[in-house]
Short mmCIF file of C-alpha atoms in Angstrom, two decimals:
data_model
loop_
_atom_site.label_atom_id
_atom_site.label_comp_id
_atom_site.label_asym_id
_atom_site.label_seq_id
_atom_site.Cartn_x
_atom_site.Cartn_y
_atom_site.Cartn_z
CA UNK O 1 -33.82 16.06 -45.88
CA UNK O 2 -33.44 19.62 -43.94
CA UNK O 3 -35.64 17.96 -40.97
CA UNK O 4 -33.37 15.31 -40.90
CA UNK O 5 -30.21 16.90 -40.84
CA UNK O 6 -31.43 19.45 -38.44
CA UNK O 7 -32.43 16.48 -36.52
CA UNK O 8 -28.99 14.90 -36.86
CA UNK O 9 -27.21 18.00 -35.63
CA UNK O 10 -29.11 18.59 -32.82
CA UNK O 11 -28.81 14.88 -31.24
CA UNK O 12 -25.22 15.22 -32.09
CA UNK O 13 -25.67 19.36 -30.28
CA UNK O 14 -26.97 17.62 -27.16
CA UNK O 15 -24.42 14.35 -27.21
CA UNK O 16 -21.73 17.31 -26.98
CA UNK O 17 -23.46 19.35 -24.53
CA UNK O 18 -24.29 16.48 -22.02
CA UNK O 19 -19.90 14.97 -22.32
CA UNK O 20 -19.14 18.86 -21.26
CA UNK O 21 -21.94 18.89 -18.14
CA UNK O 22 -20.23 15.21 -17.29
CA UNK O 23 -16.57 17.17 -17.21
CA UNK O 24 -17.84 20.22 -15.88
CA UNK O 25 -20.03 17.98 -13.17
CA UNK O 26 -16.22 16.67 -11.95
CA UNK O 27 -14.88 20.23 -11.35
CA UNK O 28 -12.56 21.12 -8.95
CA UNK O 29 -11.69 18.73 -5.84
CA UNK O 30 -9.06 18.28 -3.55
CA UNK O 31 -6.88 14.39 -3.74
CA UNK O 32 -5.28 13.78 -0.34
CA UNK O 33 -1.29 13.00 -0.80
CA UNK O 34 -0.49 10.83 2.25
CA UNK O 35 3.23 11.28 3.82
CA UNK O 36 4.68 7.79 2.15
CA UNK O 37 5.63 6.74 -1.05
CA UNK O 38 3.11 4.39 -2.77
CA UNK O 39 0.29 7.17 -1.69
CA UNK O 40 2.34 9.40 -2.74
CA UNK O 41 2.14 8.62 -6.25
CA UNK O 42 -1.12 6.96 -6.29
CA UNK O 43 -2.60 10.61 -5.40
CA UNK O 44 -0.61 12.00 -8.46
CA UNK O 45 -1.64 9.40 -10.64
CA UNK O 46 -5.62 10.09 -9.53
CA UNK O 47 -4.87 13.74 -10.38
CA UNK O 48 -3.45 13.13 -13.91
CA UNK O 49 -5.81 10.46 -14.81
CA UNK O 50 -8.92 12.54 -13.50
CA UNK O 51 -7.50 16.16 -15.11
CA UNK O 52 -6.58 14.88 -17.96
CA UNK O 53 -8.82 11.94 -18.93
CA UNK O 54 -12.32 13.59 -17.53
CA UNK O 55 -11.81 16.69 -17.26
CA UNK O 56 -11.37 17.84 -13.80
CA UNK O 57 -9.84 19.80 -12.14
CA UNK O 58 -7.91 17.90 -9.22
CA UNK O 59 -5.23 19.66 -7.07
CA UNK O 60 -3.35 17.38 -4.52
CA UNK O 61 -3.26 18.65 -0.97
CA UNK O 62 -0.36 16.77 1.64
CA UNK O 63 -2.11 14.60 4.76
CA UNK O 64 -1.74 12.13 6.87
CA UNK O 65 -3.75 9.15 7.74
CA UNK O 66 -5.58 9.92 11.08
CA UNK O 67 -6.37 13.94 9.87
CA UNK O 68 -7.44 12.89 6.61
CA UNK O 69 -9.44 10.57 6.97
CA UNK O 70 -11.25 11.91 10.13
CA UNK O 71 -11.44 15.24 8.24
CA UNK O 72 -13.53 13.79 5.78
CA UNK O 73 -15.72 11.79 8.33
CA UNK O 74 -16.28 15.03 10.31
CA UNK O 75 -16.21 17.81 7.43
CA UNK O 76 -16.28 15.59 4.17
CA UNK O 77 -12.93 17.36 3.13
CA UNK O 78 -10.81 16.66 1.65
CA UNK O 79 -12.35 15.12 -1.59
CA UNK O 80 -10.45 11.27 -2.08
CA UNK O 81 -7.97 9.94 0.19
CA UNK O 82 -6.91 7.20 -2.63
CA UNK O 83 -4.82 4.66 -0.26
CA UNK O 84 -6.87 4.45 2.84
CA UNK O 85 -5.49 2.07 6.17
CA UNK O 86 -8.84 2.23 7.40
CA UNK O 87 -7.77 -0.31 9.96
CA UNK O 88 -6.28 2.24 11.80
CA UNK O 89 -9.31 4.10 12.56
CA UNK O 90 -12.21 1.83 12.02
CA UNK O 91 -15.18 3.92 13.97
CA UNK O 92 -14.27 6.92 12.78
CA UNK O 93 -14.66 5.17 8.99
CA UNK O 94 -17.49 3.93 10.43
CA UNK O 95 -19.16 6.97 12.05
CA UNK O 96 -18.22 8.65 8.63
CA UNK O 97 -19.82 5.84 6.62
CA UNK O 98 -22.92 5.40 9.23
CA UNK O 99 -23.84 9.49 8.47
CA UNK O 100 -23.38 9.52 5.03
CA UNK O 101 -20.26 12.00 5.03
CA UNK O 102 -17.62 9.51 3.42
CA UNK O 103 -17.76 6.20 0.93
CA UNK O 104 -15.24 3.55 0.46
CA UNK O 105 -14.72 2.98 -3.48
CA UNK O 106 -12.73 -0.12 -3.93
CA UNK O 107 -9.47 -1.05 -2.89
CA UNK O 108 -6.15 0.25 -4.47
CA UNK O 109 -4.45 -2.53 -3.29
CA UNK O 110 -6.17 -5.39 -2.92
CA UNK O 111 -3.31 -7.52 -1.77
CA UNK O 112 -3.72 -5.08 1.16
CA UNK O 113 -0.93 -3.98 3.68
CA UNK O 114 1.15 -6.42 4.54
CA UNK O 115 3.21 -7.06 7.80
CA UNK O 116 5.43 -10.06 8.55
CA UNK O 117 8.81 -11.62 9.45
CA UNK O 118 10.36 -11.76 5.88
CA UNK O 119 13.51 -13.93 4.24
CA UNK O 120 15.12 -13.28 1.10
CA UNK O 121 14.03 -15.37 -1.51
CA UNK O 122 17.40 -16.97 -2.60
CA UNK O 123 17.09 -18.92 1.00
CA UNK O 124 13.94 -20.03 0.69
CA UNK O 125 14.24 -21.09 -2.27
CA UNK O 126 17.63 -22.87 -0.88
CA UNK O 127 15.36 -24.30 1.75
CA UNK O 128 12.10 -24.94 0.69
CA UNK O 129 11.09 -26.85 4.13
CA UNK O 130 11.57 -22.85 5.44
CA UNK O 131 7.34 -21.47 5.49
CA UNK O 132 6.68 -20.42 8.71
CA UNK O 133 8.10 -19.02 11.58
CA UNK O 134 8.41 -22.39 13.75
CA UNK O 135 9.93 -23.63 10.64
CA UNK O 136 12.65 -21.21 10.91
CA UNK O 137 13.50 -20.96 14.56
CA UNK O 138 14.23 -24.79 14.02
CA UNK O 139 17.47 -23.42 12.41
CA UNK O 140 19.31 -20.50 14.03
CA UNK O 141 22.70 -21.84 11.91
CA UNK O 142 20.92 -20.07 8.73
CA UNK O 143 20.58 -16.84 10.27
CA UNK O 144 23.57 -15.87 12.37
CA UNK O 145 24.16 -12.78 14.28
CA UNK O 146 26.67 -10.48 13.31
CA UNK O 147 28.37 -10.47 17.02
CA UNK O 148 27.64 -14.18 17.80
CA UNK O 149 27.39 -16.79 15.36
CA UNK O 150 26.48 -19.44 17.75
CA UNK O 151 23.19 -17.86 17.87
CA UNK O 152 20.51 -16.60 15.20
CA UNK O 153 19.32 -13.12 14.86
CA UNK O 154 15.98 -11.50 14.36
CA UNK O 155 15.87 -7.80 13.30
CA UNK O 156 13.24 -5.40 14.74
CA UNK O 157 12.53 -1.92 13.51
CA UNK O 158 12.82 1.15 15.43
CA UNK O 159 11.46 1.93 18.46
CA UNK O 160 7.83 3.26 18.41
CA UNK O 161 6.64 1.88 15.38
CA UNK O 162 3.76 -0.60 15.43
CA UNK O 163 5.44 -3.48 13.93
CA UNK O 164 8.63 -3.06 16.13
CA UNK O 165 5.88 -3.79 19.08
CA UNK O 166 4.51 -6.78 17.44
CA UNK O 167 7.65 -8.66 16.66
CA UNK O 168 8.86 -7.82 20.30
CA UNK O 169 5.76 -9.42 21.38
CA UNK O 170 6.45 -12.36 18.45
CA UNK O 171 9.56 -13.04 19.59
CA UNK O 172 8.52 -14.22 23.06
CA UNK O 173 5.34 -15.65 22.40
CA UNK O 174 7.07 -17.69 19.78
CA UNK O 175 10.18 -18.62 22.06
CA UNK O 176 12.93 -17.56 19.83
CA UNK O 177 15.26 -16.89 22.75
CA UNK O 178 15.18 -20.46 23.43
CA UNK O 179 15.38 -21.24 20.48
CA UNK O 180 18.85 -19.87 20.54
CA UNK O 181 17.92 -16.54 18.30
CA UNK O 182 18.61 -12.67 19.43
CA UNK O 183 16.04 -9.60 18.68
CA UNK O 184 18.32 -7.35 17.00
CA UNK O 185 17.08 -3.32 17.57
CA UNK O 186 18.34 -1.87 14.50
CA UNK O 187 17.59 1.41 15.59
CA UNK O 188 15.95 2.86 12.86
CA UNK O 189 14.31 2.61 9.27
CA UNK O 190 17.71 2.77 8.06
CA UNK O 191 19.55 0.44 9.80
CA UNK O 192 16.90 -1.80 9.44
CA UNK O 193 17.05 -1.19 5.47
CA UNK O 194 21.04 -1.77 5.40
CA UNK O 195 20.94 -4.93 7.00
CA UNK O 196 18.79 -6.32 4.48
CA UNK O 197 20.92 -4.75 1.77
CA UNK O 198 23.81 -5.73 3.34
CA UNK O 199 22.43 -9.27 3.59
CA UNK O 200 21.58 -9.17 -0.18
CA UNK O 201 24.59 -8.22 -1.48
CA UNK O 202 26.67 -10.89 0.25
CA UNK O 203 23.80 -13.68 0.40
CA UNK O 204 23.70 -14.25 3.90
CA UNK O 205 20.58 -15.26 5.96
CA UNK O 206 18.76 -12.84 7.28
CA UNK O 207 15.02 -12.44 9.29
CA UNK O 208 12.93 -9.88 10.66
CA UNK O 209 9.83 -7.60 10.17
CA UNK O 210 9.58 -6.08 7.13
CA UNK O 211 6.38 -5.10 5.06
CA UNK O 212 5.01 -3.72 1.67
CA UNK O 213 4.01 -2.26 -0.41
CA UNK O 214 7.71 -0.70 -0.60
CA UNK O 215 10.60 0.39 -2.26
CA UNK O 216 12.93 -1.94 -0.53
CA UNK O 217 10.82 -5.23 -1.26
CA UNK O 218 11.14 -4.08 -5.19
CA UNK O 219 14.86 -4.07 -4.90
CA UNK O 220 15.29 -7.02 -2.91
CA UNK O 221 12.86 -10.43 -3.32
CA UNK O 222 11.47 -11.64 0.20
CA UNK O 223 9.36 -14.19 0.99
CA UNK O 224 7.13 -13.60 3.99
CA UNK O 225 6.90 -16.21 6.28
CA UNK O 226 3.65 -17.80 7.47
CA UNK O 227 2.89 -17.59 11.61
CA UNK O 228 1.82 -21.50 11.69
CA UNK O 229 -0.95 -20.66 13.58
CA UNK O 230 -4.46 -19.50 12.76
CA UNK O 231 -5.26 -15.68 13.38
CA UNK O 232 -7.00 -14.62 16.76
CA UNK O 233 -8.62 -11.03 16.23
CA UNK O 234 -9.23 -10.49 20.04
CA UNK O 235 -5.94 -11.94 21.45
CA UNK O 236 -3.73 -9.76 18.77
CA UNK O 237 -5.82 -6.76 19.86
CA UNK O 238 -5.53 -8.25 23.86
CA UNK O 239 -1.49 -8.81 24.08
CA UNK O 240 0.12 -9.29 20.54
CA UNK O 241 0.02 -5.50 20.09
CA UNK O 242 0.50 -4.15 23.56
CA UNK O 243 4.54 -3.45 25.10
CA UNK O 244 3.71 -4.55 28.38
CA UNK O 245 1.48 -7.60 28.22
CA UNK O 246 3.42 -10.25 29.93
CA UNK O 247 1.84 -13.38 28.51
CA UNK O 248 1.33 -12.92 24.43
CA UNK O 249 0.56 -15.96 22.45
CA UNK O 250 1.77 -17.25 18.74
CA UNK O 251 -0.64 -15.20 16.61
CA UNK O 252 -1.02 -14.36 12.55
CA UNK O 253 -0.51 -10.79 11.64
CA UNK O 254 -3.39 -9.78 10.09
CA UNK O 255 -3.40 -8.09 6.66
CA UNK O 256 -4.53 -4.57 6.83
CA UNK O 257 -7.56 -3.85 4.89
CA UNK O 258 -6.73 -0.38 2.30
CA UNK O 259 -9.69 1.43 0.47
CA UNK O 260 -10.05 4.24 -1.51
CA UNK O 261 -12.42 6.77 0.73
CA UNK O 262 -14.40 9.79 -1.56
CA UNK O 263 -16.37 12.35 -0.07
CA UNK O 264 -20.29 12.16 -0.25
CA UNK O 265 -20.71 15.26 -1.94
CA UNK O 266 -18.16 14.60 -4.15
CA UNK O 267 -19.42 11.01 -5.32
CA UNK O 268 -22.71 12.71 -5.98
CA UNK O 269 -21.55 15.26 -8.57
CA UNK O 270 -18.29 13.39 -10.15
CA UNK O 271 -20.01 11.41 -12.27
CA UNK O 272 -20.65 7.61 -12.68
CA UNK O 273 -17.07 7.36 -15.53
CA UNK O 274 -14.95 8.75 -12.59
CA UNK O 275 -16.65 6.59 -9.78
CA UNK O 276 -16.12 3.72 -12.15
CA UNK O 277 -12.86 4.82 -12.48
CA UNK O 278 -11.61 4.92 -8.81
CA UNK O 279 -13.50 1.68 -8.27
CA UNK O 280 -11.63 -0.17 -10.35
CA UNK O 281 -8.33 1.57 -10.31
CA UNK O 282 -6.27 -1.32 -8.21
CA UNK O 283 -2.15 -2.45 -8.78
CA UNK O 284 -0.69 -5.34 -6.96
CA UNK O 285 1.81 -4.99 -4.19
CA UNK O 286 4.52 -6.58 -6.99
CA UNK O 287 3.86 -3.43 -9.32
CA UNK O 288 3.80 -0.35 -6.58
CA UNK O 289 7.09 -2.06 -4.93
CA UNK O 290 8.91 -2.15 -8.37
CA UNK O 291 7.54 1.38 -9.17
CA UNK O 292 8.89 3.09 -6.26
CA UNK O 293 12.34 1.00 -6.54
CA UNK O 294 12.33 2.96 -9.69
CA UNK O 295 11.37 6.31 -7.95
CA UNK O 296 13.84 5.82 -5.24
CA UNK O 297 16.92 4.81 -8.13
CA UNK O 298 16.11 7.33 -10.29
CA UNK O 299 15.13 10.16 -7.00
CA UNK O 300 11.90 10.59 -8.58
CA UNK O 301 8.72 12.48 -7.10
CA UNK O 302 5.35 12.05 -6.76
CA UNK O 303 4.44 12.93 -10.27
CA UNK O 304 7.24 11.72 -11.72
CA UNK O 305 6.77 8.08 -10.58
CA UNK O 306 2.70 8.39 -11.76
CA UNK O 307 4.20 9.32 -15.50
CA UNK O 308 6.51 6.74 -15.64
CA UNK O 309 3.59 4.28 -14.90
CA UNK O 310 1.64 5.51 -16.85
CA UNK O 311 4.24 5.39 -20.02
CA UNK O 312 5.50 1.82 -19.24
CA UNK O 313 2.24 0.34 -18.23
CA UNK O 314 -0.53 0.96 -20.65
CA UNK O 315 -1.60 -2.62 -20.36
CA UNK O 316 -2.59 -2.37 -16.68
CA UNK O 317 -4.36 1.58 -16.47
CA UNK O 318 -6.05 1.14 -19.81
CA UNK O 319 -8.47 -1.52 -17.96
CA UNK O 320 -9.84 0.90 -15.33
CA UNK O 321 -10.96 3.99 -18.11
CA UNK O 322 -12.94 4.70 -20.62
CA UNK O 323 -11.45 4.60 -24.37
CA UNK O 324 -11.87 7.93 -25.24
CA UNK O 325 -10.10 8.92 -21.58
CA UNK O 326 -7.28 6.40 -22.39
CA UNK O 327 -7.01 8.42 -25.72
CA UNK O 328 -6.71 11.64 -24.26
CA UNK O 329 -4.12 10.99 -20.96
CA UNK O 330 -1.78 8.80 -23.97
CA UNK O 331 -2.06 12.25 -25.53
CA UNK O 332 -0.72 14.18 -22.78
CA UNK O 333 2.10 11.98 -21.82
#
């Protein structure tokens, strides 16, 4: 009886000694906080879920996309970049990937980035025959411009972002002009945010780029038009997304492909409960947009918005931990 209870304790010795070499395996590593919201408080969340669910010890350190994520190809630093636009650099992710310096765990949001011409869903629902982009330039009458109502409007961002040169590019290659629409510059994130608020709030038509995940999409319901055309890789890379090409073509914008990137190093030591973690951590574009309408109501930070996920939506983090992790982040909350 002695044997076997000496036998019992030491299994039971060992179970505890190899769950503290997992936690202490984890140990300390750096979680990239990218400069916009929905990586914002994805990087908290990693660091809450990781500290206090597997013992780690994560502390969150502020990039951007094209340092971070060449840092890590070059240096393997920082540790995870959690939401990834590895279209944006795609052979440096690949150089990284080719020499072993940086993997790509999943995707945090698998809906991906998306781009578009956008219309608030109270029109089309109004006018269901309203799904792509030909389909709306047929009807300039439901989206009048502020200074002309004989003609539709189109609202651009601000000059020198990306999509602001796309839907420049849109607009001709579709025709819009004679169509009888205007591009409206709205001059910056701002003004481009107030005219759909504005539109909102008074249900009037409105059109123009827009994308998510974002705050403003989780506020205000849009339904993202369709190009009616298929998607051509080499002619959006050719004209669709250069200022001065004088001949662009009706194109689909293509859906940029988000990851979450960990270190080599790092993905050898963490662990396989924390890889399986970050592998299957993933939201939809519908939850991160309504999140950070909350952060952006209620002025919240980083690590405020990660709490308040993880307090309201047990249903949806519970799937991607362990049980006895789940147990112990419900315990900090």
């Amino acid at each position: 009886m002695k044997k076997l209870l000496a036998s019992t304790c030491m299994m039971f010795g060992l179970l505890a000694v190899a769950s503290h070499a997992n936690a202490a395996d984890c140990g300390s590593l750096t979680i990239a906080s990218m400069n916009w919201q929905s990586a914002e408080v994805l990087s908290n969340l990693d660091k809450i879920i990781l500290n206090e669910g597997y013992g780690c010890q994560a502390e969150i350190t502020v990039g951007d996309t094209v340092p971070t994520i060449t840092s890590m190809a070059e240096k393997g630093e920082p540790d995870i970049a959690p939401e990834a636009w590895i279209d944006l650099l795609p052979d440096v992710v690949k150089k990284g990937t080719d020499e072993g310096r940086i993997v790509k765990v999943g995707s945090p949001l698998p809906d991906g980035g998306v781009q578009g011409w956008w219309i608030p869903k109270y029109l089309a629902d109004a006018h269901p025959d309203l799904k792509t982009i030909p389909d709306m330039l047929k009807h300039p009458e439901l989206f009048p411009d502020a200074e002309d109502s004989s003609k539709g409007a189109i609202y651009n961002g601000p000059q020198g972002w990306g999509g602001t040169v796309v839907t420049s590019q849109l607009y001709k290659a579709f025709d819009a002009e004679k169509a009888g629409f205007k591009l409206v510059d709205t001059g910056s994130a701002a003004g481009l945010d107030g005219s759909i608020a504005k539109a909102y709030e008074r249900k009037e038509g409105w059109v123009g780029y827009y994308w998510a995940p974002t705050a403003l999409l989780g506020k205000y319901e849009m339904v993202k038009l369709g190009a009616g055309v298929p998607a051509d890789a080499a002619e959006w890379k050719r004209c669709n997304t250069v200022a001065d090409c004088a001949d662009p073509k009706p194109n689909a914008w293509p859906t940029d492909t988000i990851v979450t990137l960990v270190a080599k190093p790092f993905s050898e030591k963490a662990g396989p409960d924390v890889m399986a973690y970050l592998g299957k951590r993933a939201w939809s574009n519908d939850t991160v947009n309504k999140l950070m309408a909350w952060m952006s109501d209620n002025q919240a930070s980083g690590e405020d918005g990660a709490k308040h996920f993880l307090k309201e939506n047990k249903d949806i983090w519970t799937k991607w931990v362990s049980e006895d992790a789940a147990k112990k982040i419900e315990a900090s909350l």
